[in-house]
CSV table of C-alpha atoms and ligand atoms in Angstrom, one decimal:
chain,number,residue,atom,x,y,z
A,226,UNK,CA,-27.1,-13.5,-11.2
A,227,UNK,CA,-25.3,-10.9,-13.4
A,228,UNK,CA,-22.0,-10.0,-12.3
A,229,UNK,CA,-20.4,-6.2,-12.6
A,230,UNK,CA,-17.2,-5.8,-13.6
A,231,UNK,CA,-14.5,-2.4,-14.3
A,232,UNK,CA,-12.2,-3.1,-17.3
A,233,UNK,CA,-9.5,-1.1,-18.5
A,234,UNK,CA,-11.0,1.0,-21.1
A,235,UNK,CA,-7.5,3.0,-22.1
A,236,UNK,CA,-4.4,3.8,-20.9
A,237,UNK,CA,-3.7,7.0,-19.0
A,238,UNK,CA,-1.1,9.5,-20.3
A,239,UNK,CA,-0.6,11.5,-17.3
A,240,UNK,CA,-3.2,11.3,-14.3
A,241,UNK,CA,-6.1,8.6,-14.3
A,242,UNK,CA,-9.2,9.6,-15.5
A,243,UNK,CA,-12.8,8.3,-15.1
A,244,UNK,CA,-12.7,8.0,-19.2
A,245,UNK,CA,-9.5,4.9,-18.8
A,246,UNK,CA,-12.5,2.7,-17.0
A,247,UNK,CA,-15.6,0.8,-18.2
A,248,UNK,CA,-18.3,-0.4,-16.1
A,249,UNK,CA,-19.7,-3.9,-17.9
A,250,UNK,CA,-22.0,-6.8,-17.1
A,251,UNK,CA,-21.0,-10.3,-17.7
A,252,UNK,CA,-22.8,-13.6,-16.5
A,253,UNK,CA,-21.0,-15.3,-13.5
A,254,UNK,CA,-19.4,-18.7,-14.5
A,255,UNK,CA,-19.7,-22.1,-12.7
A,256,UNK,CA,-16.7,-23.4,-10.8
A,257,UNK,CA,-15.3,-26.5,-12.4
A,258,UNK,CA,-13.0,-29.0,-10.5
A,259,UNK,CA,-10.4,-27.3,-8.4
A,260,UNK,CA,-12.5,-23.9,-8.7
A,261,UNK,CA,-14.6,-21.8,-6.3
A,262,UNK,CA,-17.1,-18.8,-6.9
A,263,UNK,CA,-16.6,-16.0,-4.6
A,264,UNK,CA,-19.2,-13.1,-4.0
A,265,UNK,CA,-16.5,-10.2,-3.3
A,266,UNK,CA,-17.4,-8.0,-0.4
A,267,UNK,CA,-14.1,-5.6,-0.1
A,268,UNK,CA,-11.9,-4.5,-3.0
A,269,UNK,CA,-8.5,-3.3,-1.9
A,270,UNK,CA,-7.4,-0.2,-3.8
A,271,UNK,CA,-3.5,0.2,-4.1
A,272,UNK,CA,-1.2,2.7,-5.7
A,273,UNK,CA,0.6,0.0,-7.5
A,274,UNK,CA,-2.6,-0.2,-10.0
A,275,UNK,CA,-1.7,2.7,-11.8
A,276,UNK,CA,1.4,0.7,-12.9
A,277,UNK,CA,-0.2,-2.0,-14.4
A,278,UNK,CA,-2.4,0.5,-16.0
A,279,UNK,CA,0.6,1.2,-18.5
A,280,UNK,CA,2.5,-1.0,-20.5
A,281,UNK,CA,5.6,0.2,-19.9
A,282,UNK,CA,8.1,-2.6,-18.4
A,283,UNK,CA,7.9,-3.3,-15.0
A,284,UNK,CA,8.1,-6.0,-12.1
A,285,UNK,CA,4.7,-7.4,-12.8
A,286,UNK,CA,2.8,-7.9,-15.6
A,287,UNK,CA,0.1,-5.0,-17.3
A,288,UNK,CA,-3.8,-5.2,-17.5
A,289,UNK,CA,-4.3,-5.6,-20.9
A,290,UNK,CA,-7.4,-3.0,-22.7
A,291,UNK,CA,-10.7,-4.7,-21.8
A,292,UNK,CA,-9.9,-6.9,-19.0
A,293,UNK,CA,-10.9,-6.5,-15.7
A,294,UNK,CA,-9.1,-4.4,-13.4
A,295,UNK,CA,-6.3,-6.2,-11.3
A,296,UNK,CA,-6.7,-6.1,-7.7
A,297,UNK,CA,-7.1,-8.2,-4.4
A,298,UNK,CA,-10.9,-9.2,-2.7
A,299,UNK,CA,-12.1,-10.3,0.3
A,300,UNK,CA,-15.1,-12.1,0.0
A,301,UNK,CA,-17.2,-15.3,0.8
A,302,UNK,CA,-17.6,-18.7,-1.0
A,303,UNK,CA,-21.0,-19.1,-2.6
A,304,UNK,CA,-19.7,-22.2,-4.0
A,305,UNK,CA,-17.0,-24.9,-4.2
A,306,UNK,CA,-15.6,-27.7,-6.2
A,307,UNK,CA,-12.7,-27.7,-4.1
A,308,UNK,CA,-12.4,-30.0,-0.9
A,309,UNK,CA,-10.4,-27.1,1.0
A,310,UNK,CA,-13.4,-24.4,0.9
A,311,UNK,CA,-16.5,-24.5,1.9
A,312,UNK,CA,-19.9,-22.4,1.1
A,313,UNK,CA,-19.6,-19.2,3.9
A,314,UNK,CA,-16.0,-19.2,4.4
A,315,UNK,CA,-14.2,-16.3,4.0
A,316,UNK,CA,-11.4,-15.8,1.1
A,317,UNK,CA,-8.7,-13.1,0.1
A,318,UNK,CA,-8.9,-13.5,-3.7
A,319,UNK,CA,-7.1,-11.9,-6.7
A,320,UNK,CA,-10.5,-11.8,-8.6
A,321,UNK,CA,-10.0,-8.0,-9.1
A,322,UNK,CA,-12.6,-5.2,-9.9
A,323,UNK,CA,-15.4,-7.1,-9.9
A,324,UNK,CA,-18.8,-8.3,-7.9
A,325,UNK,CA,-18.4,-11.9,-7.7
A,326,UNK,CA,-16.0,-14.2,-10.0
A,327,UNK,CA,-14.3,-18.4,-10.0
A,328,UNK,CA,-11.1,-18.7,-8.8
A,329,UNK,CA,-8.7,-21.4,-8.7
A,330,UNK,CA,-8.9,-22.8,-4.8
A,331,UNK,CA,-4.9,-22.4,-5.3
A,332,UNK,CA,-5.2,-18.6,-5.4
A,333,UNK,CA,-7.4,-18.3,-2.5
A,334,UNK,CA,-6.4,-17.8,0.9
A,335,UNK,CA,-9.1,-18.8,4.0
A,336,UNK,CA,-8.6,-16.1,6.5
A,337,UNK,CA,-10.2,-15.3,10.1
A,338,UNK,CA,-12.5,-12.9,10.5
A,339,UNK,CA,-13.8,-13.5,14.0
A,340,UNK,CA,-11.6,-11.5,15.5
A,341,UNK,CA,-10.6,-8.4,13.4
A,342,UNK,CA,-13.0,-7.3,10.5
A,343,UNK,CA,-12.4,-9.2,7.0
A,344,UNK,CA,-11.2,-6.2,5.3
A,345,UNK,CA,-8.1,-5.8,7.5
A,346,UNK,CA,-6.4,-8.3,5.3
A,347,UNK,CA,-6.4,-6.3,2.6
A,348,UNK,CA,-4.7,-3.5,5.0
A,349,UNK,CA,-2.8,-3.8,8.1
A,350,UNK,CA,-2.7,-7.7,8.0
A,351,UNK,CA,-2.1,-7.8,4.6
A,352,UNK,CA,0.0,-6.7,1.6
A,353,UNK,CA,0.2,-3.3,3.0
A,354,UNK,CA,1.4,-4.5,6.3
A,355,UNK,CA,3.0,-7.0,5.4
A,356,UNK,CA,5.5,-4.6,3.1
A,357,UNK,CA,5.8,-2.3,5.9
A,358,UNK,CA,7.2,-5.4,8.2
A,359,UNK,CA,9.7,-6.7,6.0
A,360,UNK,CA,11.0,-2.9,4.3
A,361,UNK,CA,11.1,-1.9,7.7
A,362,UNK,CA,12.9,-4.9,9.4
A,363,UNK,CA,14.9,-6.1,7.0
A,364,UNK,CA,16.0,-3.5,4.9
A,365,UNK,CA,15.6,-0.6,6.8
A,366,UNK,CA,17.2,-2.6,9.9
A,367,UNK,CA,16.1,0.1,12.7
A,368,UNK,CA,18.1,0.0,15.8
A,369,UNK,CA,16.7,2.0,19.7
A,370,UNK,CA,17.9,5.6,19.5
A,371,UNK,CA,17.7,5.6,15.6
A,372,UNK,CA,16.1,8.2,13.7
A,373,UNK,CA,13.4,7.1,11.2
A,374,UNK,CA,11.5,9.2,9.0
A,375,UNK,CA,8.5,7.9,6.4
A,376,UNK,CA,6.5,9.1,4.1
A,377,UNK,CA,2.9,9.1,2.8
A,378,UNK,CA,2.8,9.0,7.0
A,379,UNK,CA,-0.9,8.2,7.6
A,380,UNK,CA,-1.4,5.9,4.9
A,381,UNK,CA,-1.9,2.1,5.0
A,382,UNK,CA,1.9,1.3,4.8
A,383,UNK,CA,3.3,4.5,6.2
A,384,UNK,CA,1.3,4.3,9.5
A,385,UNK,CA,2.3,0.4,10.0
A,386,UNK,CA,5.8,1.7,9.3
A,387,UNK,CA,6.1,4.5,11.4
A,388,UNK,CA,4.0,2.7,14.5
A,389,UNK,CA,6.7,-0.6,14.2
A,390,UNK,CA,9.5,2.1,14.4
A,391,UNK,CA,8.0,3.2,17.7
A,392,UNK,CA,7.7,-0.3,19.2
A,393,UNK,CA,11.4,-0.8,18.0
A,394,UNK,CA,13.0,2.3,19.8
A,395,UNK,CA,13.2,4.6,17.1
A,396,UNK,CA,12.5,8.1,17.2
A,397,UNK,CA,9.9,8.6,14.5
A,398,UNK,CA,8.8,11.5,12.3
A,399,UNK,CA,6.2,11.2,9.8
A,400,UNK,CA,5.9,13.0,6.3
A,401,UNK,CA,2.2,13.9,5.1
A,402,UNK,CA,-0.1,16.2,3.1
A,403,UNK,CA,-2.3,18.7,5.5
A,404,UNK,CA,-3.4,19.4,9.2
A,405,UNK,CA,-5.6,16.5,9.3
A,406,UNK,CA,-3.0,13.9,8.6
A,407,UNK,CA,-0.6,15.4,10.4
A,408,UNK,CA,-2.6,15.7,13.5
A,409,UNK,CA,-3.8,12.0,13.8
A,410,UNK,CA,-0.2,10.9,12.9
A,411,UNK,CA,1.4,12.9,16.5
A,412,UNK,CA,-1.7,12.3,18.4
A,413,UNK,CA,-3.3,9.0,17.6
A,414,UNK,CA,-0.5,6.7,16.1
A,415,UNK,CA,2.2,8.5,18.4
A,416,UNK,CA,4.8,9.6,16.3
A,417,UNK,CA,7.3,12.0,17.8
A,418,UNK,CA,6.9,14.4,15.0
A,419,UNK,CA,5.5,15.2,11.4
A,420,UNK,CA,5.9,17.2,8.7
A,421,UNK,CA,3.3,18.9,6.7
A,422,UNK,CA,4.7,19.0,3.0
A,423,UNK,CA,2.0,20.9,1.9
A,424,UNK,CA,2.4,23.7,4.4
A,425,UNK,CA,4.9,25.8,2.0
A,426,UNK,CA,8.1,25.4,4.3
A,427,UNK,CA,9.0,22.0,3.6
A,428,UNK,CA,12.7,22.4,3.8
A,429,UNK,CA,12.8,23.9,6.9
A,430,UNK,CA,10.2,22.3,8.7
A,431,UNK,CA,12.0,19.4,7.8
A,432,UNK,CA,15.6,20.3,9.4
A,433,UNK,CA,13.2,21.6,12.1
A,434,UNK,CA,12.3,18.2,12.7
A,435,UNK,CA,15.5,16.0,12.3
A,436,UNK,CA,18.1,18.5,13.8
A,437,UNK,CA,20.5,14.9,14.4
A,438,UNK,CA,19.7,13.8,10.7
A,439,UNK,CA,18.2,10.4,9.8
A,440,UNK,CA,19.3,6.8,10.3
A,441,UNK,CA,16.2,4.9,8.5
A,442,UNK,CA,14.1,6.6,5.9
A,443,UNK,CA,11.2,4.9,4.6
A,444,UNK,CA,10.4,6.1,1.1
A,445,UNK,CA,6.6,6.2,-0.3
A,446,UNK,CA,6.6,9.0,-2.3
A,447,UNK,CA,9.8,10.0,-4.6
A,448,UNK,CA,10.7,13.4,-6.1
A,449,UNK,CA,11.1,16.4,-4.3
A,450,UNK,CA,10.7,14.8,-0.8
A,451,UNK,CA,13.4,12.0,-2.1
A,452,UNK,CA,15.4,15.2,-3.0
A,453,UNK,CA,15.0,16.7,0.3
A,454,UNK,CA,15.3,13.4,2.6
A,455,UNK,CA,18.8,12.9,0.8
A,456,UNK,CA,19.8,15.8,2.4
A,457,UNK,CA,19.1,14.9,5.8
A,458,UNK,CA,20.4,11.5,5.9
A,459,UNK,CA,22.9,10.7,8.5
A,460,UNK,CA,26.6,8.6,8.2
A,461,UNK,CA,25.7,5.1,6.9
A,462,UNK,CA,22.2,5.4,7.1
A,463,UNK,CA,19.6,3.2,5.2
A,464,UNK,CA,16.7,4.5,2.9
A,465,UNK,CA,13.8,1.5,2.1
A,466,UNK,CA,12.8,2.4,-1.4
A,467,UNK,CA,9.1,1.4,-1.5
A,468,UNK,CA,7.3,3.3,-3.2
A,469,UNK,CA,7.7,6.3,-5.9
A,470,UNK,CA,4.0,7.7,-5.9
A,471,UNK,CA,4.9,11.3,-6.8
A,472,UNK,CA,6.0,10.4,-9.9
A,473,UNK,CA,3.9,7.6,-11.3
A,474,UNK,CA,1.5,9.6,-13.5
A,475,UNK,CA,4.7,12.6,-14.0
A,476,UNK,CA,5.2,12.0,-17.7
A,477,UNK,CA,9.3,13.7,-17.0
A,478,UNK,CA,11.3,11.9,-14.6
A,479,UNK,CA,12.1,14.0,-12.0
A,480,UNK,CA,15.8,15.6,-11.9
A,481,UNK,CA,17.5,14.5,-8.3
A,482,UNK,CA,19.9,17.1,-7.2
A,483,UNK,CA,21.5,15.4,-3.9
A,484,UNK,CA,22.5,12.5,-5.1
A,485,UNK,CA,25.8,13.1,-4.1
A,486,UNK,CA,24.8,12.6,-0.5
A,487,UNK,CA,24.8,8.6,-1.2
A,488,UNK,CA,28.3,8.3,-1.6
A,489,UNK,CA,29.6,11.2,0.9
A,490,UNK,CA,27.3,9.5,3.3
A,491,UNK,CA,27.8,6.1,2.4
A,492,UNK,CA,24.0,5.1,2.4
A,493,UNK,CA,22.2,1.9,1.6
A,494,UNK,CA,19.3,3.0,-0.5
A,495,UNK,CA,17.7,-0.4,-1.6
A,496,UNK,CA,14.1,-1.1,-3.4
A,497,UNK,CA,11.9,-3.4,-2.4
A,498,UNK,CA,9.1,-5.4,-3.6
A,499,UNK,CA,6.7,-7.2,-1.2
A,500,UNK,CA,6.8,-10.5,-3.2
A,501,UNK,CA,10.7,-11.2,-2.6
A,502,UNK,CA,8.9,-12.3,1.1
A,503,UNK,CA,6.3,-14.4,-0.3
A,504,UNK,CA,7.6,-17.5,1.9
A,505,UNK,CA,7.9,-15.6,4.9
A,506,UNK,CA,4.5,-13.7,4.4
A,507,UNK,CA,2.9,-15.8,7.8
A,508,UNK,CA,5.7,-14.5,9.9
A,509,UNK,CA,4.8,-10.7,9.1
A,510,UNK,CA,0.9,-11.4,9.8
A,511,UNK,CA,2.0,-13.0,12.6
A,512,UNK,CA,3.7,-10.3,14.1
A,513,UNK,CA,1.1,-7.7,13.1
A,514,UNK,CA,-1.5,-9.6,14.6
A,515,UNK,CA,0.3,-10.1,17.9
A,516,UNK,CA,0.8,-5.7,18.4
A,517,UNK,CA,-3.0,-5.3,17.0
A,518,UNK,CA,-4.3,-7.8,19.5
A,519,UNK,CA,-2.3,-6.3,22.3
A,520,UNK,CA,-3.5,-2.7,21.2
A,521,UNK,CA,0.3,-1.1,19.9
A,522,UNK,CA,-1.1,-0.5,16.6
A,523,UNK,CA,-3.7,1.9,15.4
A,524,UNK,CA,-5.4,1.3,11.9
A,525,UNK,CA,-7.7,3.4,9.9
A,526,UNK,CA,-9.6,2.8,6.7
A,527,UNK,CA,-10.8,5.0,4.0
A,528,UNK,CA,-14.3,3.4,2.4
A,529,UNK,CA,-15.7,4.4,-1.1
A,530,UNK,CA,-19.1,2.4,-1.7
A,531,UNK,CA,-20.1,0.5,-5.0
A,532,UNK,CA,-17.8,-1.0,-7.5
A,533,UNK,CA,-19.1,1.9,-9.5
A,534,UNK,CA,-17.0,4.5,-7.5
A,535,UNK,CA,-14.0,2.3,-7.7
A,536,UNK,CA,-12.2,4.7,-10.5
A,537,UNK,CA,-12.7,7.7,-8.7
A,538,UNK,CA,-11.5,6.1,-5.6
A,539,UNK,CA,-8.2,5.7,-7.1
A,540,UNK,CA,-7.8,8.4,-8.7
A,541,UNK,CA,-8.6,9.9,-5.3
A,542,UNK,CA,-5.9,7.7,-3.7
A,543,UNK,CA,-3.5,8.9,-6.1
A,544,UNK,CA,-3.9,12.2,-5.2
A,545,UNK,CA,-3.7,11.9,-1.2
A,546,UNK,CA,-7.6,11.9,-1.0
A,547,UNK,CA,-7.7,9.3,1.0
A,548,UNK,CA,-6.9,9.1,4.8
A,549,UNK,CA,-5.6,5.8,5.7
A,550,UNK,CA,-6.3,2.0,3.9
A,551,UNK,CA,-8.3,2.6,0.9
A,552,UNK,CA,-11.1,0.2,0.4
A,553,UNK,CA,-14.3,-0.3,-2.0
A,554,UNK,CA,-17.3,-1.6,-0.1
A,555,UNK,CA,-19.1,-4.0,-2.7
B,196,NAP,N1,6.9,-2.0,-3.1
B,196,NAP,C1,6.2,-2.5,-2.4
B,196,NAP,O1,5.9,-4.0,-2.4
B,196,NAP,C2,5.0,-2.2,-2.1
B,196,NAP,C3,3.6,-2.6,-1.4
B,196,NAP,C4,2.4,-1.5,-1.0
B,196,NAP,C5,3.0,0.0,-1.1
B,196,NAP,N2,3.4,0.3,-1.9
B,196,NAP,C6,3.6,1.7,-2.3
B,196,NAP,O2,3.9,2.0,-0.8
B,196,NAP,C7,3.1,3.6,-0.9
B,196,NAP,C8,2.6,3.9,-0.4
B,196,NAP,O3,1.0,3.2,-0.4
B,196,NAP,P1,-0.1,2.9,0.6
B,196,NAP,O4,-1.3,1.6,0.0
B,196,NAP,O5,0.2,3.0,1.9
B,196,NAP,O6,-1.0,4.4,-0.5
B,196,NAP,P2,-1.4,5.2,1.3
B,196,NAP,O7,-0.2,5.7,1.7
B,196,NAP,O8,-2.4,4.8,2.1
B,196,NAP,O9,-2.2,6.0,-0.1
B,196,NAP,C9,-1.2,7.2,-0.8
B,196,NAP,C10,-0.9,8.1,-0.3
B,196,NAP,O10,0.3,8.7,-0.9
B,196,NAP,C11,0.4,9.9,-0.7
B,196,NAP,N3,0.8,11.0,-1.8
B,196,NAP,C12,0.2,10.6,-3.0
B,196,NAP,N4,0.3,11.9,-4.0
B,196,NAP,C13,1.8,12.1,-3.3
B,196,NAP,C14,2.4,13.2,-3.7
B,196,NAP,N5,2.0,13.7,-5.4
B,196,NAP,N6,3.4,13.8,-2.7
B,196,NAP,C15,3.6,12.8,-1.5
B,196,NAP,N7,2.7,12.5,-1.0
B,196,NAP,C16,1.5,11.5,-1.8
B,196,NAP,C17,-0.6,10.4,-0.3
B,196,NAP,O11,-0.7,10.9,1.3
B,196,NAP,P3,-0.4,12.3,1.8
B,196,NAP,O12,-2.0,13.1,1.6
B,196,NAP,O13,0.5,12.5,3.2
B,196,NAP,O14,0.4,12.9,0.6
B,196,NAP,C18,-1.6,9.2,0.0
B,196,NAP,O15,-2.8,9.3,1.1
B,196,NAP,C19,3.0,3.6,-2.7
B,196,NAP,O16,4.3,4.2,-3.1
B,196,NAP,C20,2.7,2.2,-2.8
B,196,NAP,O17,3.2,2.1,-4.3
B,196,NAP,C21,4.9,-0.5,-2.4
C-alpha cells in the first residue's frame, strides 16, 4: 500500500495559500520494536498549524520545509510491535497530514469509540475541549452571576467555553461572524446573547449585550475584538488569552489602543497553552464526558473530505469558513 502525505512546500507570507503545501506519495514503513502502524481515519485541522508553518520563535517547534505537516489524527491500529496495542484498536496519534504511518507506542493514546464517535477525541473530548476546560476554570475562574464573553464562540474551543460557563451559572455572551453562527449560539448552545462582529456595528452591539460590563473574557481572536473588549471589562476582571487567530497571518502587529483599561480596572490577563495542563488532561476529559453523557453539551463538526483537500480546509478555518470543529475525513 502506498502512503499519501501533505508536506510543507514553502512558508506563507501573510495568508496561507494552496501553494504552501505539496501532496506526495511514499512507502509505508514497517513497525519496529515498540512501534505501531496506524491507518488514519480523521485528521484534525487547528489554528495553531498556521504558527507551525512559520519559523518565527514560538512555544513549539516549527515544521521544516519538506516535512509532513504536523497534526493529531484518530486512526486504527493495523500492525503492532508493542504489547499495549492490537490490530483494530482505535488510537489518537501525532502522525500528522498522512493516510498512515508508524508511531512510537508511547506517543499513542487508546480511545474508547464505543460510546462517542472516534472523531470527538480530536475536538470536544480532545485538545480543544481540554483547552476550554482549563482556560475557563483555572484562569477565567467563573462565578455564578458573572458575565462571561467568549470570541470565536461557535468554534471548537469557544462553544465548549460558553456552555461550561452556562453550567457554572454565568450570563454568557458569544462573539461570532455571521447570522447562521449567531443563531446557532443562542438557539442551540443556549448562550444568553451574541454579537455578530461582521454586522458592522460592533462597538454599539457589544455595549448593548454587556450593559453591566464583563467579568471574564475568553479570548480566541485578538485584534479589534480584543481592543473593543478591553473597553468593556469590569474592575478585577479576568482575560484568558487562548488564541489570537485574527493576527496569525497579519504582516503588521495590531495597534492596541485600550491597554490603559488593564491598569485602571486591575484586569488579570493571562496567556494559556493547553500543554501546561498535560498531567491533568484526564480530569478535563472526564468532566466533559460527564456533561456530554448528561446531554448538557452540544457539539458540531465541519468536515472536509480527503487528504488532498486538507490545505483548503486549513485555509478556510483561518478565514472562519468552518462552522464547528474542523476535521478531514481521510
Ligand atoms: N492556547 C491553546 O492551548 C489553544 C488550544 C486550542 C486552540 N487555541 C486557540 O483557540 C482559538 C479557537 O480555536 P479552535 O480550534 O476552537 O478554532 P475554531 O473556533 O473552531 O475556528 C476558528 C474560528 O475563528 C474565527 N476567526 C477566524 N478569523 C477571524 C478573524 N479575523 N476575526 C475574528 N474571528 C476569526 C472564526 O469564527 P467566526 O466566523 O465566528 O469569526 C473561525 O470559525 C484559536 O485562536 C486557537 O489558536 C489555543
